[in-house]
Each structure stands twice: as structure tokens, then as C-alpha cells.
mmCIF file of C-alpha atoms in Angstrom:
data_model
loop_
_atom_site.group_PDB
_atom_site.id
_atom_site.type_symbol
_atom_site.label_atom_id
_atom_site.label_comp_id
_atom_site.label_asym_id
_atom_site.label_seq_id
_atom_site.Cartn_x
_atom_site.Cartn_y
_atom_site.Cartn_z
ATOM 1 C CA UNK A 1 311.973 -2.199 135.289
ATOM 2 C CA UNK A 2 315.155 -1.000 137.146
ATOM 3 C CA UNK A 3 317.082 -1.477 133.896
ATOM 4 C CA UNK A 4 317.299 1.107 131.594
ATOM 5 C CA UNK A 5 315.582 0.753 128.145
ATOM 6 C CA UNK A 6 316.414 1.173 124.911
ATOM 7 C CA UNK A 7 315.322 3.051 121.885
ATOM 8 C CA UNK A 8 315.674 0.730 118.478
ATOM 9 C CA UNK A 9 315.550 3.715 116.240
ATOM 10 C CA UNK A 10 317.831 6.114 117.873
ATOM 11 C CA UNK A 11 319.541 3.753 119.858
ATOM 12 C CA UNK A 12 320.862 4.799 123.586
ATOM 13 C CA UNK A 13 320.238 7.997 125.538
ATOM 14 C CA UNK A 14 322.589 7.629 128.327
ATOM 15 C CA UNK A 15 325.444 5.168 128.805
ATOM 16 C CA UNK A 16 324.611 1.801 130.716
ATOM 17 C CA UNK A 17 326.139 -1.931 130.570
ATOM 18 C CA UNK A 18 322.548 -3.579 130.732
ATOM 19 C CA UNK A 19 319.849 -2.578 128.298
ATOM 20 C CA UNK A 20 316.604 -3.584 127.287
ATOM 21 C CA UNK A 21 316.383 -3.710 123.460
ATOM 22 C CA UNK A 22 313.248 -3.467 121.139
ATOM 23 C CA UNK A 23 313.659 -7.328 121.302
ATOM 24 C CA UNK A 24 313.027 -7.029 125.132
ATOM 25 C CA UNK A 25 309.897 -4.688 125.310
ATOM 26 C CA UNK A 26 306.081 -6.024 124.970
ATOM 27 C CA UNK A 27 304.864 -6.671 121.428
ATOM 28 C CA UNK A 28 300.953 -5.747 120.411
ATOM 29 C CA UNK A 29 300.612 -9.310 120.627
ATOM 30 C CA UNK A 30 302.052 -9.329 123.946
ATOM 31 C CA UNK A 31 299.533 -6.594 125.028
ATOM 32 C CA UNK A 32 297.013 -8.164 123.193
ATOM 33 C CA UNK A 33 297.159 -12.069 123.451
ATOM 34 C CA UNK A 34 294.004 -12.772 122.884
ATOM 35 C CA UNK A 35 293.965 -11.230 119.004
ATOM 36 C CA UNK A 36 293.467 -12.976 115.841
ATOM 37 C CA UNK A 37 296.310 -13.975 114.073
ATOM 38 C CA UNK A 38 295.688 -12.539 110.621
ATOM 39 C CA UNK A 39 299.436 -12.665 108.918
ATOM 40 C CA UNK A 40 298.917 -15.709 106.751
ATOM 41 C CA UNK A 41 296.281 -13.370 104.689
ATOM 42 C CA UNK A 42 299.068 -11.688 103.700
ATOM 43 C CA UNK A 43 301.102 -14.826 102.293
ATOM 44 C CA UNK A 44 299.311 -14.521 98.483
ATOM 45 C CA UNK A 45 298.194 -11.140 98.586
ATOM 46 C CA UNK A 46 298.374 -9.714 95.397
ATOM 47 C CA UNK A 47 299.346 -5.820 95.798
ATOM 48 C CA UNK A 48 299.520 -4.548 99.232
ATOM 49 C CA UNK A 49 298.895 -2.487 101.114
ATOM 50 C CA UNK A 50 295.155 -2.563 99.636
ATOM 51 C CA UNK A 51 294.045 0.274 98.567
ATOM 52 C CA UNK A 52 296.838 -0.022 95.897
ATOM 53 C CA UNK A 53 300.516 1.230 95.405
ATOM 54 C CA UNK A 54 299.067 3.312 92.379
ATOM 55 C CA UNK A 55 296.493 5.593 94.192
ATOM 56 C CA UNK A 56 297.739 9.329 94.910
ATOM 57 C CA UNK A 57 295.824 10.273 97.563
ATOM 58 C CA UNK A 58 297.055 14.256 97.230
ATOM 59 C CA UNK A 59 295.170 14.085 94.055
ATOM 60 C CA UNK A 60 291.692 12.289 95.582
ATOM 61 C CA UNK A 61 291.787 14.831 98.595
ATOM 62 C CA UNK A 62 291.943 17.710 95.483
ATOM 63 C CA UNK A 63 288.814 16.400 94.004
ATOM 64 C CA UNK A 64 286.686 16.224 97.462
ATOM 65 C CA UNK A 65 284.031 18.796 97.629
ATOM 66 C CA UNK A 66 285.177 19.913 101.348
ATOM 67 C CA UNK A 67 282.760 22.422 101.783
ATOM 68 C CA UNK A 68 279.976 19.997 101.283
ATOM 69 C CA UNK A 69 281.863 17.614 103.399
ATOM 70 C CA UNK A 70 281.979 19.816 106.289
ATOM 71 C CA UNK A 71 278.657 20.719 106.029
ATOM 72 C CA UNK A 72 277.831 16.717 106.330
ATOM 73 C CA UNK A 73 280.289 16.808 109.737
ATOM 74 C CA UNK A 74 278.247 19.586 110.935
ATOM 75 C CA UNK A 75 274.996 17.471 110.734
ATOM 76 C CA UNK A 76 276.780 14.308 111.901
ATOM 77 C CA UNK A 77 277.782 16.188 115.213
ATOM 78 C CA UNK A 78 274.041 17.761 115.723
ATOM 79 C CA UNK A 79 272.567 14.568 114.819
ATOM 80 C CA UNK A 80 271.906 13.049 118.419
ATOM 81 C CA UNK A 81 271.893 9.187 117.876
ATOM 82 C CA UNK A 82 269.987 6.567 120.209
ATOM 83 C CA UNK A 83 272.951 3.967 120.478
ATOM 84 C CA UNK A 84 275.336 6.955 122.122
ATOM 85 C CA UNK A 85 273.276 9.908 122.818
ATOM 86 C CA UNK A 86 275.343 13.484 122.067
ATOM 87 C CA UNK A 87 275.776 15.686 125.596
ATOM 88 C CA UNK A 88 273.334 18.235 125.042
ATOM 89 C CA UNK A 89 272.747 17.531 121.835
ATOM 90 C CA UNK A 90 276.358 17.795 120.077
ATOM 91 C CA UNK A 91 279.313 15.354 119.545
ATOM 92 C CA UNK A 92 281.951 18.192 119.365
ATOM 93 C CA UNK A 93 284.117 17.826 122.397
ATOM 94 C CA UNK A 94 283.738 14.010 121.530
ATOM 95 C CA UNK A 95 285.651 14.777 118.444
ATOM 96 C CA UNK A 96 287.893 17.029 119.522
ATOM 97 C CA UNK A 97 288.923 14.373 122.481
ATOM 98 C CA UNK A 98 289.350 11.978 119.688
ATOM 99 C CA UNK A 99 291.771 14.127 117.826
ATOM 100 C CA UNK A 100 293.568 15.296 120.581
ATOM 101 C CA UNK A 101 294.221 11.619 121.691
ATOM 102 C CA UNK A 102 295.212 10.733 117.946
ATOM 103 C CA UNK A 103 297.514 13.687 117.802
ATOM 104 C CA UNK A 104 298.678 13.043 121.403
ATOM 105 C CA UNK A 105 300.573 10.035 120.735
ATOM 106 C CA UNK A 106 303.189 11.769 119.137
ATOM 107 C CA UNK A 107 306.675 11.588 120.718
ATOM 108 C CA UNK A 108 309.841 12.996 120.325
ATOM 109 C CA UNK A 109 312.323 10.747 121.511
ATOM 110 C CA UNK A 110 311.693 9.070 117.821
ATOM 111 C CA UNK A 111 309.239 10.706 115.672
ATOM 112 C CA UNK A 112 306.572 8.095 116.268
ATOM 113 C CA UNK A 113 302.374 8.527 116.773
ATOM 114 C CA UNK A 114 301.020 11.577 116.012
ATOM 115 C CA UNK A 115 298.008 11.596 113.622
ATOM 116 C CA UNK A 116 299.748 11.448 110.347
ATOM 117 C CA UNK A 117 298.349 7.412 109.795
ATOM 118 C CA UNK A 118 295.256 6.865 111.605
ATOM 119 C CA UNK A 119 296.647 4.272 113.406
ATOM 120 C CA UNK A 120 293.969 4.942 116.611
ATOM 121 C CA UNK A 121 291.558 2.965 114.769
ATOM 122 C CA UNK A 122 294.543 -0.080 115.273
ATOM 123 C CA UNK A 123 295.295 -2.385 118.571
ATOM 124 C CA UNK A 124 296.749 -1.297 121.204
ATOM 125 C CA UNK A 125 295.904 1.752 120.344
ATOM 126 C CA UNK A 126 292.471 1.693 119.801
ATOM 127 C CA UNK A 127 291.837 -0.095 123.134
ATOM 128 C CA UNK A 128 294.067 2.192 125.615
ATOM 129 C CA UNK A 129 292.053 2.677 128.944
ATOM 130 C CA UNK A 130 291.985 6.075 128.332
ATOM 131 C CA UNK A 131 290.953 6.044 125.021
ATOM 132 C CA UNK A 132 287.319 4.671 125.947
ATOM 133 C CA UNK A 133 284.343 5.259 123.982
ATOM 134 C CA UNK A 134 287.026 6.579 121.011
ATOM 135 C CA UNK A 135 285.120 4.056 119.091
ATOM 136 C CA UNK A 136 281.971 5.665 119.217
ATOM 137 C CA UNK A 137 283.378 9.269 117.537
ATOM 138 C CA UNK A 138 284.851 7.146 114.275
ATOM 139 C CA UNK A 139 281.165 5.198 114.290
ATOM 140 C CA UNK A 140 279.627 8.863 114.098
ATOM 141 C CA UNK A 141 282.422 9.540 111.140
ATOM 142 C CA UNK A 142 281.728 6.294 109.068
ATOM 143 C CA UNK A 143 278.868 7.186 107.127
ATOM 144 C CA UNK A 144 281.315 10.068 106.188
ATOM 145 C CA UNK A 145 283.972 8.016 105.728
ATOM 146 C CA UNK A 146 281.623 5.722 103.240
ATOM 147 C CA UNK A 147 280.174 8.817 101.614
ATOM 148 C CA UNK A 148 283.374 10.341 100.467
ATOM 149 C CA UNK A 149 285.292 6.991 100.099
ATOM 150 C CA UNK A 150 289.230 7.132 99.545
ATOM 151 C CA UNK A 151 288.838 10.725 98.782
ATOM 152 C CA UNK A 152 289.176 11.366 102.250
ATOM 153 C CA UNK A 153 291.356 9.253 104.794
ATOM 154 C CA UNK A 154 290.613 8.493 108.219
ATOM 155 C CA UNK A 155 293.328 10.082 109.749
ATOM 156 C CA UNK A 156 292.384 13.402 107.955
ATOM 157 C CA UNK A 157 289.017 12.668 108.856
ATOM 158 C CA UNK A 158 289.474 12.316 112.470
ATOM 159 C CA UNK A 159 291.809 15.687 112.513
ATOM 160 C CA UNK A 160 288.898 17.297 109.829
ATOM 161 C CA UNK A 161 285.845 16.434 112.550
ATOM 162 C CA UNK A 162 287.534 18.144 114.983
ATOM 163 C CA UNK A 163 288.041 21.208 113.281
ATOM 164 C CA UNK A 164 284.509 21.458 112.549
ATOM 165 C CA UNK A 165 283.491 20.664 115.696
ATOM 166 C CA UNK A 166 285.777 23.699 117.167
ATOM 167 C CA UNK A 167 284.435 26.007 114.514
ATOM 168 C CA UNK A 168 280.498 24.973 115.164
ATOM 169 C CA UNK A 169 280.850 25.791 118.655
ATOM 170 C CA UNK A 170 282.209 29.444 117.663
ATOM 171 C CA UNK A 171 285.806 28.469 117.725
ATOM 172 C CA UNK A 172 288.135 30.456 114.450
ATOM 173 C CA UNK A 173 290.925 27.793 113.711
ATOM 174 C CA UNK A 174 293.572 28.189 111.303
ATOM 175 C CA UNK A 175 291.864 26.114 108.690
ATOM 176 C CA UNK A 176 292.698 22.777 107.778
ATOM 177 C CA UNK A 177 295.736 20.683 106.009
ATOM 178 C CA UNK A 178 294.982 17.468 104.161
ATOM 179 C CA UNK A 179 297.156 14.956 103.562
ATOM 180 C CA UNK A 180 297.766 12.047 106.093
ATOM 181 C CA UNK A 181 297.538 8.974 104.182
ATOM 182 C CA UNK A 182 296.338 5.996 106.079
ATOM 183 C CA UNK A 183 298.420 3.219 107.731
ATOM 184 C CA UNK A 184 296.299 0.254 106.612
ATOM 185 C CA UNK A 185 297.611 -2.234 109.377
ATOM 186 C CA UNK A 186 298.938 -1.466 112.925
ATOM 187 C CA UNK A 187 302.502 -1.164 113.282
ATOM 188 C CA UNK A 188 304.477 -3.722 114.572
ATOM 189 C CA UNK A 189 308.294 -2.624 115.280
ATOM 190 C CA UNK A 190 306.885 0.049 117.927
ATOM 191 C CA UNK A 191 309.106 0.525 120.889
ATOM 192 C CA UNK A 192 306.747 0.511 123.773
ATOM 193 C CA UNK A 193 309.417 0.706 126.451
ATOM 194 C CA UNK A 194 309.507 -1.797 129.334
ATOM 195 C CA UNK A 195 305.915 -1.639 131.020
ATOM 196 C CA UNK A 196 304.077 -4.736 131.828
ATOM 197 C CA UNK A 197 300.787 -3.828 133.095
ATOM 198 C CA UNK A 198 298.689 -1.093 131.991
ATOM 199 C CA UNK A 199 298.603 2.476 133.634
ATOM 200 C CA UNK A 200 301.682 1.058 136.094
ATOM 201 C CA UNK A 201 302.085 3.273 138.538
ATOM 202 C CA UNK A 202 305.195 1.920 140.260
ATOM 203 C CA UNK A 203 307.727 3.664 141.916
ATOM 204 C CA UNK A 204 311.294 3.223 141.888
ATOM 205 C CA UNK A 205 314.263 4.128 144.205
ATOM 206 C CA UNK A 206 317.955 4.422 143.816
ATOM 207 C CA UNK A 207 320.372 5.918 140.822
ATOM 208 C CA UNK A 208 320.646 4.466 137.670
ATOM 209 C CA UNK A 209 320.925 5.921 133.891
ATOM 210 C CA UNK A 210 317.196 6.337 132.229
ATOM 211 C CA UNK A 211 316.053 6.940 129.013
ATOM 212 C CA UNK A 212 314.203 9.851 127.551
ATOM 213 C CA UNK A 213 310.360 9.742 128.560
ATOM 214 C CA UNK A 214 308.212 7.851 125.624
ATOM 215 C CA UNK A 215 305.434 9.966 125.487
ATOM 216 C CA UNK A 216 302.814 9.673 128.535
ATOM 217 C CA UNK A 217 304.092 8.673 132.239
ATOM 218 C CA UNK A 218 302.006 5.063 132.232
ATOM 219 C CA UNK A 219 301.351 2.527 129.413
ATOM 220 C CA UNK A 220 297.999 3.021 127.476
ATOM 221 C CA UNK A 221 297.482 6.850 129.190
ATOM 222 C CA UNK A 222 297.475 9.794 126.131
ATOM 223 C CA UNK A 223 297.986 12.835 127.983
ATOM 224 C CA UNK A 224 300.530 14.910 126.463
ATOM 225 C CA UNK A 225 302.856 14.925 128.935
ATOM 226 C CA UNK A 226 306.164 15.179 129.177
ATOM 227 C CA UNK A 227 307.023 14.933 125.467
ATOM 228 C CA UNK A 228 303.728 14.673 123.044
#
């Protein structure tokens, strides 16, 4: 930690002789030690990623009836389930706080996260501290997401819920941009900077060259601050 780090996609910030490189930051397997090992799937796969190098989703998302789909979030969000009962009856700000956390990954410093790829539903993502209970909101979403199939991607749908959520609690929004195609596997050349424990909260004295902040001050915290 009281080296500077290093960027692989846009390289150095500030000049240093010691850097760490993508080589020398934490891995999702690092993070996640414990996960299943699911790469030789991949060794006779036919035509990844799955869903097909032929579909266009642009032209799926066309065909969706979105009107009706909204309507169906609507229910979904009034619809107070047993397994994780809805705060007073609606699962709006649940939404929203799963949008803003898929939207607040995004970071400058290289143009990666954001909500363009759904990649919240993916490790580490998907099991940041302060993403709890994020699992619940897409549980909520997939009968959605079964209803209206590939028509609709998850990371729209996420973005979509929220939306709807904002506008049933007498929110006006802008409206609402398709078009974020699915990542169908969780990135793995992801600079994660040089953290080794989760929400670290060291301190460090003395000068030395740093980098530009990530995104979020601590490993596996979303808020969207400094830079998301």
C-alpha cells in the first residue's frame, strides 16, 4: 500500500520508479477464493458468448411492448412478497438503490462500471458489503426478466425498474434509453487497485506520487465519491 498503483489501461498518472501493475492487484478469484472454477466449460463451447453472436438486441428491445412492461414493474413493486416483505408496501427505493449502485460503479480514471453490462448480477460485484440485499431487487425483476425474455436485458432492466419506481412514487424523469446489452460473464482484466481487505480503512503518512482515485474511497463501498 505505500506504493503507488498502476492503471493497465491508461497506464501511469504521476511519475514513480516502483509501481504496482494490473499483474500486482487482487484478481476476482483473489477476492473470491472460495468460487467455482467454471473456465473449462468454455474449452468446447460452440458459439459464445451464449445468447449468440447473431442476436441484435437494438432490434428485440424495438419489438418489446414497454408500456405493458412497465405496467408489469408497477405491479412487481406493489406486490409485497412474504420471502422479503416491501417497506410499506412498495419496493421502489429498493430499486432505485439497486440502480444507483449499478450506475455507481462507473469511474473515470478508465471508463470502467457503470450500468451499460449488468455486470452487478457478477462476483465481486454482486457480493460488495454494501451492496446487501441487491439480490433481492433482481429476484423481484426475474419473473420480468422471464416474461419478456432477451427482449429486454438485465442491465436495462435494472436501470428500467428504477425509472418506474421514481415515476410511481410521483417522480417526472426524463424517460428512458434502451440499449445496454448484457455482459454474460464477469470481467476478469479489472484493475481493482491495491486493497487487500474489504472496506480498508487505513491511513497512510508521508509523500509519495498517487494515482487518480478508482471510484469509491474503500474496496467493495459504491458511493459515488470522488469520481463515479
Amino acid at each position: 500500500m505505500n506504493m503507488p498503483a498502476r492503471c493497465p489501461v491508461i497506464g501511469p498518472v504521476a511519475p514513480s520508479k516502483a509501481r504496482h501493475t494490473a499483474a500486482g492487484s487482487l484478481s476476482n478469484a483473489d477476492w473470491w477464493p472460495d468460487q467455482l472454477n467454471l473456465r473449462i466449460l468454455k474449452a468446447h463451447a460452440g458459439a459464445p458468448p451464449p445468447i449468440g453472436h447473431e442476436f441484435d438486441y437494438a432490434e428485440a428491445f424495438k419489438s418489446l411492448d414497454f408500456q405493458a412492461m412497465k405496467t408489469d414493474l408497477q405491479a412487481a413493486m406493489t406486490t409485497s412478497q412474504e420471502w422479503w416483505p416491501a417497506d410499506y408496501g412498495h419496493y421502489g427505493p429498493l430499486f432505485i438503490r439497486m440502480a444507483w449502485h449499478s450506475a455507481g460503479t462507473y469511474r473515470t480514471a478508465d471508463g470502467r462500471g457503470g450500468a451499460g453490462a449488468g455486470t452487478q448480477r457478477f462476483a465481486p460485484l454482486n457480493s460488495w458489503p454494501d451492496n446487501t440485499n441487491l439480490d433481492k431487487a433482481r429476484r423481484l425483476l426475474w419473473p420480468i426478466k422471464q416474461k419478456y425474455g432477451r427482449n429486454i436485458s438485465w442491465a436495462d432492466l435494472m436501470i428500467l425498474a428504477a425509472n418506474v419506481a421514481l415515476e410511481s412514487m410521483g417522480f417526472s424523469t426524463f424517460g428512458f434509453a434502451g440499449g445496454r446489452e448484457d455482459a454474460w460473464e464477469p470481467p476478469e482484466d479489472i484493475y481493482w487497485g491495491p486493497e487487500s481487505e474489504w472496506l480498508g480503512d487505513n491511513r497512510y503518512s508521508g509523500e509519495r506520487q498517487l494515482e487518480n482515485p478508482l471510484a469509491a474511497v474503500q474496496m467493495g463501498l459504491i458511493y459515488v465519491n470522488p469520481e463515479g
